[in-house]
Short mmCIF file of C-alpha atoms in Angstrom, two decimals:
data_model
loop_
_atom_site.label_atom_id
_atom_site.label_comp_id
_atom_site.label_asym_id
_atom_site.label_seq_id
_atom_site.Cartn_x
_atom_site.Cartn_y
_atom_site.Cartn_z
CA UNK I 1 91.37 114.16 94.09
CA UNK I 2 92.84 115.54 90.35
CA UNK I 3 91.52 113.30 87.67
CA UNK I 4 92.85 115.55 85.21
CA UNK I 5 95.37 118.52 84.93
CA UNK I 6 93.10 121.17 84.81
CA UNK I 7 91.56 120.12 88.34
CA UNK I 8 95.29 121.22 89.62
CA UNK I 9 94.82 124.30 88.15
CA UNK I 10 91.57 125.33 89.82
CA UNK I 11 92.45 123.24 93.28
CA UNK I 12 95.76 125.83 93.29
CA UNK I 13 93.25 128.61 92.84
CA UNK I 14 90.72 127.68 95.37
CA UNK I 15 93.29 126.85 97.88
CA UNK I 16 94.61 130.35 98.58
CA UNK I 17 97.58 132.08 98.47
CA UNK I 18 99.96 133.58 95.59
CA UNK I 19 102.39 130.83 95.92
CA UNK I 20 100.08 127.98 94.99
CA UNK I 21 98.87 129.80 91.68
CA UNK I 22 102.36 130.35 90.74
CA UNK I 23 103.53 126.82 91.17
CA UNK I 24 100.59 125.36 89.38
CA UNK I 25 101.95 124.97 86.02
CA UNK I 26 105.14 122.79 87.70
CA UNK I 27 102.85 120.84 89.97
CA UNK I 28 100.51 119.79 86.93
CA UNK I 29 103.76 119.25 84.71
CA UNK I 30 104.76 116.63 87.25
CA UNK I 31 101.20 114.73 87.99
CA UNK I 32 101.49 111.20 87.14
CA UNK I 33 98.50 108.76 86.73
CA UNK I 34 97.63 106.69 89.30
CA UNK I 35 94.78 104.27 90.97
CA UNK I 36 93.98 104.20 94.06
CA UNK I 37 91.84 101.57 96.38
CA UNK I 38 89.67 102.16 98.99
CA UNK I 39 87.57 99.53 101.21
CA UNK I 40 84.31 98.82 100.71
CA UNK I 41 82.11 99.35 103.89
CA UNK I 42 81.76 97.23 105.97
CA UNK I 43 84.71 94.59 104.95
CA UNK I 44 86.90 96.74 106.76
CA UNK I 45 85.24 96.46 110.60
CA UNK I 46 85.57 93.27 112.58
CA UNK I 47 83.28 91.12 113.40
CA UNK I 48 81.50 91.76 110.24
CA UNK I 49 80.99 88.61 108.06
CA UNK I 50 82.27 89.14 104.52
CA UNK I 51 81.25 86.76 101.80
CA UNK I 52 83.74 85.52 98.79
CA UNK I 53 84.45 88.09 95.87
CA UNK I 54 84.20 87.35 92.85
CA UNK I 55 87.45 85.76 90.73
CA UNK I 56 89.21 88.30 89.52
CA UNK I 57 88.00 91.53 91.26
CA UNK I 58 90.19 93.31 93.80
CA UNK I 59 90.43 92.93 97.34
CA UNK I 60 92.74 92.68 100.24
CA UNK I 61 93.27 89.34 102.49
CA UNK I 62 91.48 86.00 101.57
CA UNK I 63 92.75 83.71 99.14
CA UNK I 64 94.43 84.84 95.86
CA UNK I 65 93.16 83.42 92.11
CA UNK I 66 95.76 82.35 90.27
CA UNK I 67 96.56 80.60 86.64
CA UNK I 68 96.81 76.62 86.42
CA UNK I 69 100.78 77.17 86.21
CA UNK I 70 101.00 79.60 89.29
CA UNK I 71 103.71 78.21 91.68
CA UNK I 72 102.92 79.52 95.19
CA UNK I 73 106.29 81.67 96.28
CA UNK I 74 108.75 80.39 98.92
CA UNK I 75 111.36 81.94 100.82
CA UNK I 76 113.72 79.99 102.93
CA UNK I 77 111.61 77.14 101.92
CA UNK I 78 108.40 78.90 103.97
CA UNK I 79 105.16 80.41 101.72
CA UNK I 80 104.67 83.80 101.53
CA UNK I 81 101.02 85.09 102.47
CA UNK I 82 99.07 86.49 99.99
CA UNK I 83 98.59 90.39 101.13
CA UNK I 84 95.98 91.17 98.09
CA UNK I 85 95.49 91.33 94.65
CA UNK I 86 94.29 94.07 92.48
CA UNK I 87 92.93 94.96 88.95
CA UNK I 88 95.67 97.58 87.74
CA UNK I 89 94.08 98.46 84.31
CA UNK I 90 93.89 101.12 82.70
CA UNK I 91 97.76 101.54 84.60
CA UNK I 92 99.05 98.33 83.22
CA UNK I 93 97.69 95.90 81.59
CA UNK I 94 97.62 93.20 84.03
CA UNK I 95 96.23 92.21 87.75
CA UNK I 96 98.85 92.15 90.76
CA UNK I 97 98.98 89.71 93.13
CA UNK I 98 101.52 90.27 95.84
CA UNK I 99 102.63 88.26 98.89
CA UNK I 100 104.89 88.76 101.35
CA UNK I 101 107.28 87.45 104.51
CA UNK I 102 109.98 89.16 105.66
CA UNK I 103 110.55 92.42 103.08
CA UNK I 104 114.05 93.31 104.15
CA UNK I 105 115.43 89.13 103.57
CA UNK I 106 115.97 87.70 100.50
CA UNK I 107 113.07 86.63 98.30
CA UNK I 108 110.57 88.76 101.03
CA UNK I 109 107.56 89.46 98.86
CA UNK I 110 106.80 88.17 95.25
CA UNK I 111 104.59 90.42 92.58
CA UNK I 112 102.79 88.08 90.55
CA UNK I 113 101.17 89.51 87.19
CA UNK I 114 98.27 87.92 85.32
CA UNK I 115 96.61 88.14 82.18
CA UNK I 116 93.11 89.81 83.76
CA UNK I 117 91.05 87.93 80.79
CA UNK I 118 93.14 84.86 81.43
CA UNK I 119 91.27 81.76 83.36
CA UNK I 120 92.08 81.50 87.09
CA UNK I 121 90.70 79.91 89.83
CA UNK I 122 90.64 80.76 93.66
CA UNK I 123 93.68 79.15 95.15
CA UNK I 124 93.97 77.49 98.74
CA UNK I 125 97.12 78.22 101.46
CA UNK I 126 99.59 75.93 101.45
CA UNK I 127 100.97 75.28 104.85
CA UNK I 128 103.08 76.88 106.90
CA UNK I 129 102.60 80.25 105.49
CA UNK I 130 103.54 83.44 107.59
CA UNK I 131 103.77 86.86 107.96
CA UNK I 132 106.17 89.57 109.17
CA UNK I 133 106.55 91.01 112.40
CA UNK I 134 106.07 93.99 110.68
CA UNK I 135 102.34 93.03 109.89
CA UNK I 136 101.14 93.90 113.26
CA UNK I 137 97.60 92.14 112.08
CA UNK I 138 97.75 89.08 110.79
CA UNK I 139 94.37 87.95 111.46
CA UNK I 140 93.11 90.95 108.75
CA UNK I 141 94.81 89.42 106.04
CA UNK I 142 92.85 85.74 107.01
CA UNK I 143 89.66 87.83 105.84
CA UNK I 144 88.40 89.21 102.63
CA UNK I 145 88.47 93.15 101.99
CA UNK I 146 87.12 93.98 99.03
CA UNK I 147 88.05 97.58 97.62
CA UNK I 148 87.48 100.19 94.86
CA UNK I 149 89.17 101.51 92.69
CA UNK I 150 89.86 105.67 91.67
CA UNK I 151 91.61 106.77 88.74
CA UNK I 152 93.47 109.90 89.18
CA UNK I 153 97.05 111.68 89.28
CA UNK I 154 99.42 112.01 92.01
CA UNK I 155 101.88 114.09 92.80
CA UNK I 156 105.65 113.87 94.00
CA UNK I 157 105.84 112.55 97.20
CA UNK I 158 108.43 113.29 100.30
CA UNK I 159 110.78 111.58 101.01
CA UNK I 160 112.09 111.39 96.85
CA UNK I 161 114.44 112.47 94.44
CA UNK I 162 110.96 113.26 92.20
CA UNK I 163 110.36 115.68 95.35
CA UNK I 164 113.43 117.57 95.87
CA UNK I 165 113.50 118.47 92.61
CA UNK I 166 110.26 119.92 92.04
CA UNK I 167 110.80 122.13 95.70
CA UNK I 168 113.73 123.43 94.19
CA UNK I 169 111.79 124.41 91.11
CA UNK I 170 108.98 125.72 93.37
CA UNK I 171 111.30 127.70 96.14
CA UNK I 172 113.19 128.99 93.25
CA UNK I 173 109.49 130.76 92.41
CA UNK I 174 109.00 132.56 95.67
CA UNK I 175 109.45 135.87 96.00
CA UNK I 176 111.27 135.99 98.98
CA UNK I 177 112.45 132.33 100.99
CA UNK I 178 109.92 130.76 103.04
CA UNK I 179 110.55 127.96 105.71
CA UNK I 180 107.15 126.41 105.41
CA UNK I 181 106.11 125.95 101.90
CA UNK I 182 107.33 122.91 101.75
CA UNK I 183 104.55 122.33 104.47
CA UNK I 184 102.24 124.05 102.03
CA UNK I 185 102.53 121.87 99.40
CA UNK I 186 102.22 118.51 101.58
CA UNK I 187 98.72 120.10 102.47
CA UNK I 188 98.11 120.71 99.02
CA UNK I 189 99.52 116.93 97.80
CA UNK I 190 97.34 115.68 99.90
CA UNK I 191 94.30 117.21 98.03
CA UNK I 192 95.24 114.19 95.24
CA UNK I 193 94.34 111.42 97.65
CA UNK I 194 90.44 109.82 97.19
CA UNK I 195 87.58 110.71 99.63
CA UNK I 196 88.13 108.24 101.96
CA UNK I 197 90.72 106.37 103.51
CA UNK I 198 92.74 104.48 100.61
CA UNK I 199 94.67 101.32 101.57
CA UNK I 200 96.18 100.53 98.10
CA UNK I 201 98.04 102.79 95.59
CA UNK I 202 99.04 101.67 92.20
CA UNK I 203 101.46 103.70 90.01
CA UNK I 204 102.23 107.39 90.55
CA UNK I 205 104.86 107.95 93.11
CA UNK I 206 107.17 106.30 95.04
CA UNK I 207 107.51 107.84 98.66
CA UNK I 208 110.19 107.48 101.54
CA UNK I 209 110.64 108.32 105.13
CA UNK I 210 113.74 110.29 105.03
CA UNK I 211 115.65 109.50 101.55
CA UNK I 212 114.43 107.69 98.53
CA UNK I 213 113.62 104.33 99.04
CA UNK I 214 114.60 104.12 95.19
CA UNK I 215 118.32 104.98 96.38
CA UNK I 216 118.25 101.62 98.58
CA UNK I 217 117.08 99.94 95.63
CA UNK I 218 119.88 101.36 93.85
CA UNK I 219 122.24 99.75 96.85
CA UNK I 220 120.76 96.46 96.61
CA UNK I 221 120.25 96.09 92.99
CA UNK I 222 121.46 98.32 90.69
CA UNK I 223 120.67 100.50 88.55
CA UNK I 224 119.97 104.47 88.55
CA UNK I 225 117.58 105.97 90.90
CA UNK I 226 115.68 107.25 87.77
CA UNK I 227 115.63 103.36 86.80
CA UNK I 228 113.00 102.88 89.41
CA UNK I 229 109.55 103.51 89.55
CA UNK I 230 106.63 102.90 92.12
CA UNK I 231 104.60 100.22 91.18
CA UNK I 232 102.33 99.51 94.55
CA UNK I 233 101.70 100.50 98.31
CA UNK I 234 99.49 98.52 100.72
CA UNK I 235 99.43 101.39 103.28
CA UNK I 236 98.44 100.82 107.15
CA UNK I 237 94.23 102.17 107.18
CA UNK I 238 91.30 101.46 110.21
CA UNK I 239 92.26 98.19 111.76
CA UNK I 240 94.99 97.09 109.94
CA UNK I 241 98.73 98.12 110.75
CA UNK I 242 101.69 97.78 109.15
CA UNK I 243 104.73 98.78 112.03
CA UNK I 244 104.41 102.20 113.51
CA UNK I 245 101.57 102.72 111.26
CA UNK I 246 103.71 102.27 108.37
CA UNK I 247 103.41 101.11 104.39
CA UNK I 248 104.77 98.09 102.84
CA UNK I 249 105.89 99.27 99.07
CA UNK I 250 106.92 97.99 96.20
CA UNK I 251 109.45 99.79 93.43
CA UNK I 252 110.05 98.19 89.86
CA UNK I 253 112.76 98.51 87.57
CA UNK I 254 111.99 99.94 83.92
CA UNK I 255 115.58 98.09 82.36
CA UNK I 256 114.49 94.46 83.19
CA UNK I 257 111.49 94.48 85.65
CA UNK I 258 112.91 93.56 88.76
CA UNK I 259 111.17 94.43 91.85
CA UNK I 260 112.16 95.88 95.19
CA UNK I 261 109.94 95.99 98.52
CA UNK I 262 110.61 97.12 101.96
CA UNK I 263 108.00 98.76 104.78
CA UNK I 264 108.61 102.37 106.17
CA UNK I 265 107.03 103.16 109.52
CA UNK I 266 106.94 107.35 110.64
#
């Protein structure tokens, strides 16, 4: 993965080929930071007991801590399960929390943010929670998965308005057109990702399957495409699925913090 710019540089040099050193300076321009979480062997096999992590760490499935004043999120009257809950510092200065039903309904998933110094305490389901079809295992979320985090930058991401504009700054390099460098520099992107399988992703970009999932934000709403930024992605990874092998992500709005989710499945 790039932890700085200067690992772009020599990644675009090791990698081979003209094109790669030329577009270095535009790829490294564009790098965002970002943190990304990977499981913790074994919590991600079944059958594998995992005990309680500590309050306040990160980890996927289990029970969420939460303040004294937390109010558990509804929609249509039903609570949302908690997907997982992650330490996003140095990023921001807070610890998500985010739950989810049905994404593409109204009030679908809820981002909680808490003070990480603040008190909490591990909270219990109330009943009736569930899950969206689009969770195709629910019984992974009933379990704890701790993970850990990697600090690093990421690159723009297909499908986004970020990543047609740096391919037309990148094509408009070549020295003659080539149909596959867009292909080349999804092999290179994926250079930013951690050893290791990552199942969360906090900051950096926003990606789509086909157009910008910050344009559908835009239709729902409001706001500017360039108004919206990624804030998380619980992505599908081992035994846990989300659709067709799919993401659930979450956008947020710079003007007034609003929040947009939906899942993409390839």
């Amino acid at each position: 993965m790039f932890t700085h710019t200067e690992g772009i540089y020599a990644a675009a040099k090791n990698f081979g080929g003209d094109s790669l050193q030329a577009w270095a300076d535009d790829i490294a321009q564009s790098a965002k930071p970002a943190l990304w979480f990977t499981l913790l062997d074994p919590a991600g096999v079944e059958d594998v007991p995992t005990t309680e992590p500590p309050v306040g760490s990160s980890y996927v499935g289990g029970r969420p801590d939460a303040t004294a004043d937390f109010v558990w999120p509804t929609q249509d009257e039903k609570p949302l399960t908690f997907l997982f809950q992650v330490d996003a510092r140095p990023l921001f200065p807070y610890r998500l929390a985010v739950f989810a039903g049905e994404p593409n309904e109204p009030g679908g998933h809820h981002v909680a943010y808490f003070d990480p110094e603040a008190p909490t305490e591990r909270r219990d389901y109330p009943a009736n929670t569930f899950l969206s079809e689009w969770f195709m295992d629910p019984e992974f979320f009933e379990r704890y998965h701790p993970v850990i985090p990697h600090q690093g930058l990421d690159i723009p991401r297909w499908s986004s308005e970020a990543h047609d504009q740096l391919m037309d700054i990148l094509q408009a390099r070549l020295p003659e057109e080539d149909d596959e460098f867009e292909d080349l520099y999804e092999d290179f992107r994926l250079m930013a990702e951690p050893d290791g399988e990552a199942i969360i992703r906090v900051g950096g970009y926003h990606a789509g399957i086909g157009f910008d999932s910050a344009a559908d934000a835009v239709d729902k709403l409001g706001g500017a495409v360039s108004d919206w930024r990624h804030l998380v992605t619980l992505d599908s990874t081992r035994d846990m699925c989300i659709g067709d092998a799919g993401y659930f992500q979450v956008l947020r709005r710079d003007l007034d913090g609003a929040t947009f989710a939906g899942t993409e499945s390839s």
